[in-house]
mmCIF file of C-alpha atoms in Angstrom:
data_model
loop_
_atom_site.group_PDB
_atom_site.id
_atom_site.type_symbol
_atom_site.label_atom_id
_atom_site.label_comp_id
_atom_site.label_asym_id
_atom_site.label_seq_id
_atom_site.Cartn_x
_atom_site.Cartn_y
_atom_site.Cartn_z
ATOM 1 C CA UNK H 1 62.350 3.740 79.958
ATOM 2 C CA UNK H 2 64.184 5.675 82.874
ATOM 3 C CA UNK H 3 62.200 8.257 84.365
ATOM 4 C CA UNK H 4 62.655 12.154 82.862
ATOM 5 C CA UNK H 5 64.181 14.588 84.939
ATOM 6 C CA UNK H 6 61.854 17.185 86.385
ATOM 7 C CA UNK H 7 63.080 20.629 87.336
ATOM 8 C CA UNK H 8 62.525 19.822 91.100
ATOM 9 C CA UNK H 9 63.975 16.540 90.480
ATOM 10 C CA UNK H 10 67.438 18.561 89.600
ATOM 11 C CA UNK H 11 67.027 20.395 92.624
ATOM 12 C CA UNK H 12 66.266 17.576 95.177
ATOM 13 C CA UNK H 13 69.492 16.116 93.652
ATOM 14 C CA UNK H 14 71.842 19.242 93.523
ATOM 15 C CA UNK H 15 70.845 21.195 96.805
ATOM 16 C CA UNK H 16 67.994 18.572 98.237
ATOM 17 C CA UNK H 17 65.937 20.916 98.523
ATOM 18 C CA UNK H 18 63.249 22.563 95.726
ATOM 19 C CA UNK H 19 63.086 26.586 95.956
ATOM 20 C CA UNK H 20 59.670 28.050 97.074
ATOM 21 C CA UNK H 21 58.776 30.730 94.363
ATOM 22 C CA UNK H 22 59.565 27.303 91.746
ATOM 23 C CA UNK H 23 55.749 26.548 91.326
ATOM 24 C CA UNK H 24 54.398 29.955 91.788
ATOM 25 C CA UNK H 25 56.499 31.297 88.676
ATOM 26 C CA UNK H 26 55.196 30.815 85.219
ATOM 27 C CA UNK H 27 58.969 29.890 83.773
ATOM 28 C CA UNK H 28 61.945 29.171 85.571
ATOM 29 C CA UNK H 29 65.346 30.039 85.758
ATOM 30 C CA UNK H 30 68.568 29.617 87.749
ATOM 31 C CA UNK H 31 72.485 29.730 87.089
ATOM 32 C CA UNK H 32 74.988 27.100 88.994
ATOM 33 C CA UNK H 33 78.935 26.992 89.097
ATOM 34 C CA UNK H 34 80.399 23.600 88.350
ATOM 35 C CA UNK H 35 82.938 23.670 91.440
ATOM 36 C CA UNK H 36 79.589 23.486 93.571
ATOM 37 C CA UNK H 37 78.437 20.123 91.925
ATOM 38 C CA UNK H 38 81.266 18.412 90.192
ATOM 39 C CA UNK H 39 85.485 18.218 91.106
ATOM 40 C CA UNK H 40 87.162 15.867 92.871
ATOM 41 C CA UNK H 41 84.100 13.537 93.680
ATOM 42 C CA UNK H 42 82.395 13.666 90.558
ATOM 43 C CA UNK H 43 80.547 11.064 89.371
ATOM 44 C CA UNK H 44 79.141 9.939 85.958
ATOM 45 C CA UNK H 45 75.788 11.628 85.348
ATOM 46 C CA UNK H 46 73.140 9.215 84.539
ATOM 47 C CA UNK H 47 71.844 8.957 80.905
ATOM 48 C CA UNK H 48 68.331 10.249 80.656
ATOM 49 C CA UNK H 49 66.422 12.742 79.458
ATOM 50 C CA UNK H 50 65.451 16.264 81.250
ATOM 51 C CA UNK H 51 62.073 18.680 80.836
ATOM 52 C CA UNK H 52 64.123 21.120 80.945
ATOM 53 C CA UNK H 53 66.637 23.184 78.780
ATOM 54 C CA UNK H 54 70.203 23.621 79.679
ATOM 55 C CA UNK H 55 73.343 25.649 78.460
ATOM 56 C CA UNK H 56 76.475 24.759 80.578
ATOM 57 C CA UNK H 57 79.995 25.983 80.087
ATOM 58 C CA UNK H 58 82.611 23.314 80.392
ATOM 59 C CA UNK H 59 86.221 23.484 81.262
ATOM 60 C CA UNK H 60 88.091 20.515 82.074
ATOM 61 C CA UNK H 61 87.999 16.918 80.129
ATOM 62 C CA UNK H 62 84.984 15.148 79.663
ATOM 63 C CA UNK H 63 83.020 12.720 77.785
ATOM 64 C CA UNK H 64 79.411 13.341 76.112
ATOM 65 C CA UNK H 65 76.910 10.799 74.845
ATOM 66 C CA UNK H 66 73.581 11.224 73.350
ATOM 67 C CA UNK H 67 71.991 8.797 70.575
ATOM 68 C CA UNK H 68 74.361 6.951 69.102
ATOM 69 C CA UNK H 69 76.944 9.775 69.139
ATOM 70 C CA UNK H 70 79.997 10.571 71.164
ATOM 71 C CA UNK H 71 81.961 13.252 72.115
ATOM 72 C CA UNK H 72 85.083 14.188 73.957
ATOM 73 C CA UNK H 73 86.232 17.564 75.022
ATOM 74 C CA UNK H 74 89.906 17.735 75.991
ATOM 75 C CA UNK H 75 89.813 21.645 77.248
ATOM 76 C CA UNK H 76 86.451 23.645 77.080
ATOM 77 C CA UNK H 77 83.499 23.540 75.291
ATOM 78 C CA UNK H 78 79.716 24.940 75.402
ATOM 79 C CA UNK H 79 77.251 22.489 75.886
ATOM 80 C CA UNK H 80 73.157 22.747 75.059
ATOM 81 C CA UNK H 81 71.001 20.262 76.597
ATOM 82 C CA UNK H 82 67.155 20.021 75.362
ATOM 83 C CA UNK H 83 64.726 18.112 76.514
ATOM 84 C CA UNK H 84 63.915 15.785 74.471
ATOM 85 C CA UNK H 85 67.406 14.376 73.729
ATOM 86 C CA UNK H 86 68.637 12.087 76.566
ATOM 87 C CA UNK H 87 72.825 12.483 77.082
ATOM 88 C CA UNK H 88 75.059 10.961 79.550
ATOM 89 C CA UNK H 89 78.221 13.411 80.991
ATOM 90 C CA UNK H 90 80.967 11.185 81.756
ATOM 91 C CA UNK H 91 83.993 13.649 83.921
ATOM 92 C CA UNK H 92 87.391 12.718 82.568
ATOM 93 C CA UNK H 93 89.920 14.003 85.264
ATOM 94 C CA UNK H 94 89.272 15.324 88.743
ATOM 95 C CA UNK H 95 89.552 19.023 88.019
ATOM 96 C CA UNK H 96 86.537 20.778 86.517
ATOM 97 C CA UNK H 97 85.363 24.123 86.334
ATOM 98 C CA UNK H 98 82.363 26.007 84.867
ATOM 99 C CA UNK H 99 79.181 26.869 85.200
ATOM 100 C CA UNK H 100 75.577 26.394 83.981
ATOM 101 C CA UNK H 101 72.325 27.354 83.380
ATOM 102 C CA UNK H 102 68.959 25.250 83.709
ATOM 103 C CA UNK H 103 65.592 26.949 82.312
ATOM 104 C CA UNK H 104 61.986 26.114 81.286
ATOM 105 C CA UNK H 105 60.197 26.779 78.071
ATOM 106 C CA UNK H 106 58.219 28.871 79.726
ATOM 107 C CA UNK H 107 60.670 30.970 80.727
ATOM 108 C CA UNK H 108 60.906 32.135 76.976
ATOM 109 C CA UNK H 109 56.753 32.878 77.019
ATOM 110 C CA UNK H 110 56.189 35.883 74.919
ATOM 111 C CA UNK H 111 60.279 36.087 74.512
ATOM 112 C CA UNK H 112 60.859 33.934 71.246
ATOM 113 C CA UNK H 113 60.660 30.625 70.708
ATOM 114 C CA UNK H 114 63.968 28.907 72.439
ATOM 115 C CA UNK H 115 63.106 25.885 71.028
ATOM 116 C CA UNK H 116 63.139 26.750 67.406
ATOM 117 C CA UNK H 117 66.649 27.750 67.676
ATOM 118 C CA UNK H 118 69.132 25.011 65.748
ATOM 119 C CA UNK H 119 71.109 24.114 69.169
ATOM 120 C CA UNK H 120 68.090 22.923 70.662
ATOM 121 C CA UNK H 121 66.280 21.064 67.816
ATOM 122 C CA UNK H 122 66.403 17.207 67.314
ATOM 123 C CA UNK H 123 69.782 16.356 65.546
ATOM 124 C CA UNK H 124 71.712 19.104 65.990
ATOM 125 C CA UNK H 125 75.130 19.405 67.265
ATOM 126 C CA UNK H 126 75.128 19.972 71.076
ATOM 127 C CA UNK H 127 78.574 20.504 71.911
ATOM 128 C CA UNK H 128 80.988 23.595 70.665
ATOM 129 C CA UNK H 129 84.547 23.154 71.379
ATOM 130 C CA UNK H 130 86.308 26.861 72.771
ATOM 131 C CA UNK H 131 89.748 28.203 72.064
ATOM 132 C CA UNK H 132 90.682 30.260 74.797
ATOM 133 C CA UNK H 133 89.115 33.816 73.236
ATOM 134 C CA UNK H 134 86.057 32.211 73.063
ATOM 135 C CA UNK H 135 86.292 30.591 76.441
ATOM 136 C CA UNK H 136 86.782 34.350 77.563
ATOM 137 C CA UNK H 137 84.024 36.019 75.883
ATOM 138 C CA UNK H 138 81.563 33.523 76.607
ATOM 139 C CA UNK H 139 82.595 33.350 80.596
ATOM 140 C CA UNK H 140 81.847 37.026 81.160
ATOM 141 C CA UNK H 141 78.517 36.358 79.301
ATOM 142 C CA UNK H 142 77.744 33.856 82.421
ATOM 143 C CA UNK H 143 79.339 36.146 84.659
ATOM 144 C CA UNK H 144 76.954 39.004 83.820
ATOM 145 C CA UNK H 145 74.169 36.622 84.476
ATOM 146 C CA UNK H 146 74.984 35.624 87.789
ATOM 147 C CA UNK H 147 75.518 39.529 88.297
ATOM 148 C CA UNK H 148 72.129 40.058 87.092
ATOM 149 C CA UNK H 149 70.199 37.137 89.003
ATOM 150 C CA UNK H 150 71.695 38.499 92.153
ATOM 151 C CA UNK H 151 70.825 41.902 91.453
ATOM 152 C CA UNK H 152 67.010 43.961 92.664
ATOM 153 C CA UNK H 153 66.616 45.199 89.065
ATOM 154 C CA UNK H 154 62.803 45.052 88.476
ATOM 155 C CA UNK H 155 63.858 44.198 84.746
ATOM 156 C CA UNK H 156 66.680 41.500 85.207
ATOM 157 C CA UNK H 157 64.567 38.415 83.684
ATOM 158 C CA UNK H 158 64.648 40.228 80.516
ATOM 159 C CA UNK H 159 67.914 41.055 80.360
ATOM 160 C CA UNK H 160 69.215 37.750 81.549
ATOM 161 C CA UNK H 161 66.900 36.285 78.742
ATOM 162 C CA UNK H 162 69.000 38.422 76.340
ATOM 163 C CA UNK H 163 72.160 36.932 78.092
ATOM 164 C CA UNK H 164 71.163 34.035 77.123
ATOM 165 C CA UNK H 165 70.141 34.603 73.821
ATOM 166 C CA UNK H 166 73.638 35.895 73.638
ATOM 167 C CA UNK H 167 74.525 32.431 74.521
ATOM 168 C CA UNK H 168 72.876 30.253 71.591
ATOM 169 C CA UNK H 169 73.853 33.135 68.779
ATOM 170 C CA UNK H 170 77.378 32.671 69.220
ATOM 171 C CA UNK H 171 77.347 28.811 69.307
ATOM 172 C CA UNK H 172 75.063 29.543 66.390
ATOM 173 C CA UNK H 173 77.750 30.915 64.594
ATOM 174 C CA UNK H 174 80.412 28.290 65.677
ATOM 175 C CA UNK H 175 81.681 24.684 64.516
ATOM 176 C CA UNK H 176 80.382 22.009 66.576
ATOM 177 C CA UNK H 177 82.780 19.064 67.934
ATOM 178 C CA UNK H 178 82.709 16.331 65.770
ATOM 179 C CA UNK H 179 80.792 13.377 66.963
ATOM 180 C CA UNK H 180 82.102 9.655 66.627
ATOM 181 C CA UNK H 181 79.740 7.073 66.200
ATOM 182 C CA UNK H 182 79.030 4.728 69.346
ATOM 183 C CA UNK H 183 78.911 0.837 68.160
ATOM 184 C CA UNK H 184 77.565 -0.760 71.300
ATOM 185 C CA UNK H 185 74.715 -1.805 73.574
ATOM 186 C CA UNK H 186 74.558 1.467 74.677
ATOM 187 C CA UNK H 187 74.048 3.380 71.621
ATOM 188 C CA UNK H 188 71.313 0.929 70.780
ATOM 189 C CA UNK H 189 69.905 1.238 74.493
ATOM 190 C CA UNK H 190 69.850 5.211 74.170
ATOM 191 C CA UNK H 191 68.461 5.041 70.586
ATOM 192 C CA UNK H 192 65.715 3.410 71.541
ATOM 193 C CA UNK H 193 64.815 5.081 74.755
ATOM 194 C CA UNK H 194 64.689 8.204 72.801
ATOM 195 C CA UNK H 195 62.356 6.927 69.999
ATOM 196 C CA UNK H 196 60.338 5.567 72.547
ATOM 197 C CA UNK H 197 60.202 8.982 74.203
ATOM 198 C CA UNK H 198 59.596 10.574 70.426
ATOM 199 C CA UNK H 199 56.916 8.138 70.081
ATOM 200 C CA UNK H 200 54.781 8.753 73.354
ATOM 201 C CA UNK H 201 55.094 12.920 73.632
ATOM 202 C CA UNK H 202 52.381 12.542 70.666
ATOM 203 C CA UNK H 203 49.995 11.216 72.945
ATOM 204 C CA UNK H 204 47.685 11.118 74.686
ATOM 205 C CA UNK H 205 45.467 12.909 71.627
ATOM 206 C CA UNK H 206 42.979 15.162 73.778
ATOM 207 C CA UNK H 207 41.539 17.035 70.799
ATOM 208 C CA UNK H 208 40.088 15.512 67.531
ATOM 209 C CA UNK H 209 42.102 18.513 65.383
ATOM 210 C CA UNK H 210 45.079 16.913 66.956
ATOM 211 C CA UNK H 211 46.932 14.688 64.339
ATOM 212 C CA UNK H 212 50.598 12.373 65.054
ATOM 213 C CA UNK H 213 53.586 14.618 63.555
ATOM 214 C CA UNK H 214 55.599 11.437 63.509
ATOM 215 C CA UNK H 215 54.025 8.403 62.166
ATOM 216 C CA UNK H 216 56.732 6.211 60.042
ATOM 217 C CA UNK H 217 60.141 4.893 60.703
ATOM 218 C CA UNK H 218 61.825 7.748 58.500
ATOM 219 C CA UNK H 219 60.211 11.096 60.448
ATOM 220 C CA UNK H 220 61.758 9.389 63.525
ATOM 221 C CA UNK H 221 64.974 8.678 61.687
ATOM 222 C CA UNK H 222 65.183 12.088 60.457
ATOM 223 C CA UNK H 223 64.571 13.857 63.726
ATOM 224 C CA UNK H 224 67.235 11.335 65.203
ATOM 225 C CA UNK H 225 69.692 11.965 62.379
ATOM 226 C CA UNK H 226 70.362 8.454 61.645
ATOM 227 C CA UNK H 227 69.895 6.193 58.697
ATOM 228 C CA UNK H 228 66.082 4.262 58.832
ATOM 229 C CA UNK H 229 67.935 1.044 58.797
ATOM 230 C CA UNK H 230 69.753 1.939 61.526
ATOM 231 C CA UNK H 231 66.843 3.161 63.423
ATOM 232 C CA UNK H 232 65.222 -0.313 63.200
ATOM 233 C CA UNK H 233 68.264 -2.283 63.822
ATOM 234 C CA UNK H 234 68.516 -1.045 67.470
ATOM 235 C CA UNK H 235 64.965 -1.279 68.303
ATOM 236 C CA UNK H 236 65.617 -4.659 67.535
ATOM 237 C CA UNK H 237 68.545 -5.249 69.230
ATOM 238 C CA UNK H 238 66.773 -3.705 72.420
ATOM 239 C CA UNK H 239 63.323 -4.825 72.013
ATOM 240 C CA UNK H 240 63.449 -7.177 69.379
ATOM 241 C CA UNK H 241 60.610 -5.398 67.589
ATOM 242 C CA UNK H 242 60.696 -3.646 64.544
ATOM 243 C CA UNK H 243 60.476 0.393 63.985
ATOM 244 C CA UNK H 244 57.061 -0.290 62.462
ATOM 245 C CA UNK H 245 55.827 -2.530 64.839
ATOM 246 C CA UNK H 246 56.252 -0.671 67.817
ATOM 247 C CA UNK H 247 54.358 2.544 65.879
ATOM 248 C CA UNK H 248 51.435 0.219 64.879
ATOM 249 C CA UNK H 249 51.429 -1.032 68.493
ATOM 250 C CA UNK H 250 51.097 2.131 69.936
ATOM 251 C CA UNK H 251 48.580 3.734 67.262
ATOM 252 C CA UNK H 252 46.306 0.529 67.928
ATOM 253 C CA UNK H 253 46.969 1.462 71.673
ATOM 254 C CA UNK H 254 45.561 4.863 71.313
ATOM 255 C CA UNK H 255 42.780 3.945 68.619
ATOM 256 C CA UNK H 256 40.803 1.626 70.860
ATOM 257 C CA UNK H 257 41.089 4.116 74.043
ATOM 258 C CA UNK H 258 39.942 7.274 71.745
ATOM 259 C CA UNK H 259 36.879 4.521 70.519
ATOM 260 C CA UNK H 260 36.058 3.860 74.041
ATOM 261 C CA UNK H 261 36.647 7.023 75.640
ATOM 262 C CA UNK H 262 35.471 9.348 72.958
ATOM 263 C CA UNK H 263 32.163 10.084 70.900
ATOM 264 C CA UNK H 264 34.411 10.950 67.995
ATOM 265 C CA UNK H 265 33.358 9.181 64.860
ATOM 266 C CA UNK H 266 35.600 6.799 62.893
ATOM 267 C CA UNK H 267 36.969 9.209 60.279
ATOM 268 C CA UNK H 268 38.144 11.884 63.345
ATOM 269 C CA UNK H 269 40.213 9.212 64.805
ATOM 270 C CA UNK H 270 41.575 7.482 61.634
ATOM 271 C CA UNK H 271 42.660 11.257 60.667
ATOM 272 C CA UNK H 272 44.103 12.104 64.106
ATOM 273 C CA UNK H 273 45.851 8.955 63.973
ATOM 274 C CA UNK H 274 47.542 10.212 61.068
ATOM 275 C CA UNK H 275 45.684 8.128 58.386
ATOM 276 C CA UNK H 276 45.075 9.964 55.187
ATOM 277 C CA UNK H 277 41.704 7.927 54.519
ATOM 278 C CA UNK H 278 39.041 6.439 56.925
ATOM 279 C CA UNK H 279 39.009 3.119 54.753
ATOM 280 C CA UNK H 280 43.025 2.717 55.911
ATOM 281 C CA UNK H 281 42.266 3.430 59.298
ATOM 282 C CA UNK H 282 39.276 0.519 59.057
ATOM 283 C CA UNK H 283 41.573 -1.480 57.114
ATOM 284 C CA UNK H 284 44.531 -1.647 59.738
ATOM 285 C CA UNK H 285 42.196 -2.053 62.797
ATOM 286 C CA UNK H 286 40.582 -4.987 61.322
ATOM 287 C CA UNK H 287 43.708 -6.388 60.269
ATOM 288 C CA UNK H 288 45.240 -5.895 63.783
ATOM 289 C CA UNK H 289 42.267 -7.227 65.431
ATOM 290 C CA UNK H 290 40.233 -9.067 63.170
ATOM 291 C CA UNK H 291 37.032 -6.556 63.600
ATOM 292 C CA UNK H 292 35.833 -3.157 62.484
ATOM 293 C CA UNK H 293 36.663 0.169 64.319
ATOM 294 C CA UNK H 294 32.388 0.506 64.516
ATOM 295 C CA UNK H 295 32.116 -3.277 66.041
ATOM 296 C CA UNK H 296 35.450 -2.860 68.533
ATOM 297 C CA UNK H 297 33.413 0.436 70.049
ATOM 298 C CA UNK H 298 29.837 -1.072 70.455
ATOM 299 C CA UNK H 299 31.080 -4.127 72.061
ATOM 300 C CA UNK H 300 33.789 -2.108 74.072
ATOM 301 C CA UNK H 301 30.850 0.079 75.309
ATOM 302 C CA UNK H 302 27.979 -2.214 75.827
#
């Protein structure tokens, strides 16, 4: 799985160099133009996935992929990046213009939720084509934001917050570009890396009221927006395991360290572990390992 790109991680690439105030502030945000990044010398932005959210105004054609989806914008288009969907920007031609916006989660803290907004949730449509009105309105919303940034207004986080709120309620209100499905290696290589990314932001489980949100082929389908048997067809093709298997792996993974680790008795970790009785969570330990949950932890801590 390729490594997820921190906030200082898209400094030290863009300006190689991370601002000071970045760790002392309790949410971050900052607004780029394109011309300063991309143009004649632009490159194909890796695929991965990024802790942190972006909103970028595109102008100039371009290719977009994320899951098993693609999309290509011929003119302009608003793009939202979260982080838990990987995506891969692929420049078209050598002119591009723009500009974006990178934030944290916590720059929202006691603003809203950002993340419960439908451009930012799993499955959604992340791309809004623009006909030239739009393209208008929406670049004097990013103008007014790099007004604002630059600005000594004691209040100009909340109003850029506002901005940008500004932002997802008019994509909100928009058609997103149509997405064409990607038959390839590829597709099947970014499916998996982000079910496998799905799979481990539920652990580690530090808390025994804790309990997996995702725990069977179909909540990871549905959050992915794909069929089940799709799902599991490029988890094989990748890993040659199974949708299931790689679940049970990983819940037998975190079972044994929370038996170890923990003083947490058997039906607190069958139930955080998303099993609705402590006789299944017995029943599938034994059958992965051919011993008890009770017998695994005395031996394990003898």
């Amino acid at each position: 799985m390729e490594k997820t790109e921190r906030i200082e991680d898209f400094y030290l690439k863009k300006l190689n160099a991370v601002p000071e105030n970045l760790k002392k502030e309790i949410g971050h945000f900052n607004i780029f133009r394109n011309h300063d990044f991309v143009g004649p010398d632009a490159r194909e932005v890796p695929y991965n996935r990024k802790e942190y959210y972006k909103i970028a105004l595109i102008i100039g054609r371009n290719r977009f992929s994320y899951a098993d989806k693609i999309i290509e914008v011929n003119d302009a288009a608003l793009l939202f990046a979260n982080p838990l969907v990987p995506y891969k920007w692929e420049p078209l031609e050598m002119q591009q213009d723009g500009c974006f916006c990178v934030f944290t989660d916590a720059f929202f803290s006691n603003f809203g939720n950002i993340k419960d907004y439908p451009v930012f949730q799993l499955g959604a449509d992340p791309v809004y084509p623009l006909n030239q009105a739009e393209l208008e309105e929406l670049r004097s919303v990013f103008e007014n934001i790099f007004t604002e940034i630059n600005s000594g207004y004691a209040y100009k986080y909340d109003l850029i917050r506002t901005l940008v709120l500004q932002l997802v309620h008019k994509a909100i209100k928009m058609k997103p570009a149509e997405a064409t499905s990607a038959q390839d290696s590829n597709a099947n290589a970014r499916i998996s890396s982000l079910f496998s990314d799905l799979l481990e932001r539920q652990f580690p489980i530090e808390s025994s009221e804790n309990r997996m949100q995702l725990r069977n082929p179909a909540d990871f389908a549905t959050h992915l927006s794909i069929h089940t048997n799709h799902l599991n067809r490029a988890l094989k093709s990748v890993t040659g395991k199974t949708t299931s298997e790689f679940i049970a792996e990983r819940i037998m993974q975190e079972a044994m360290i929370l038996l170890k680790y923990t003083d947490w008795n058997i039906s607190e970790i069958g139930y955080c572990l998303g099993f609705e009785e402590p006789s299944h969570f017995i029943s599938f330990f034994k059958k992965t390992v051919n011993q008890t949950p009770g017998i695994f932890r005395k031996t394990a801590v003898a």
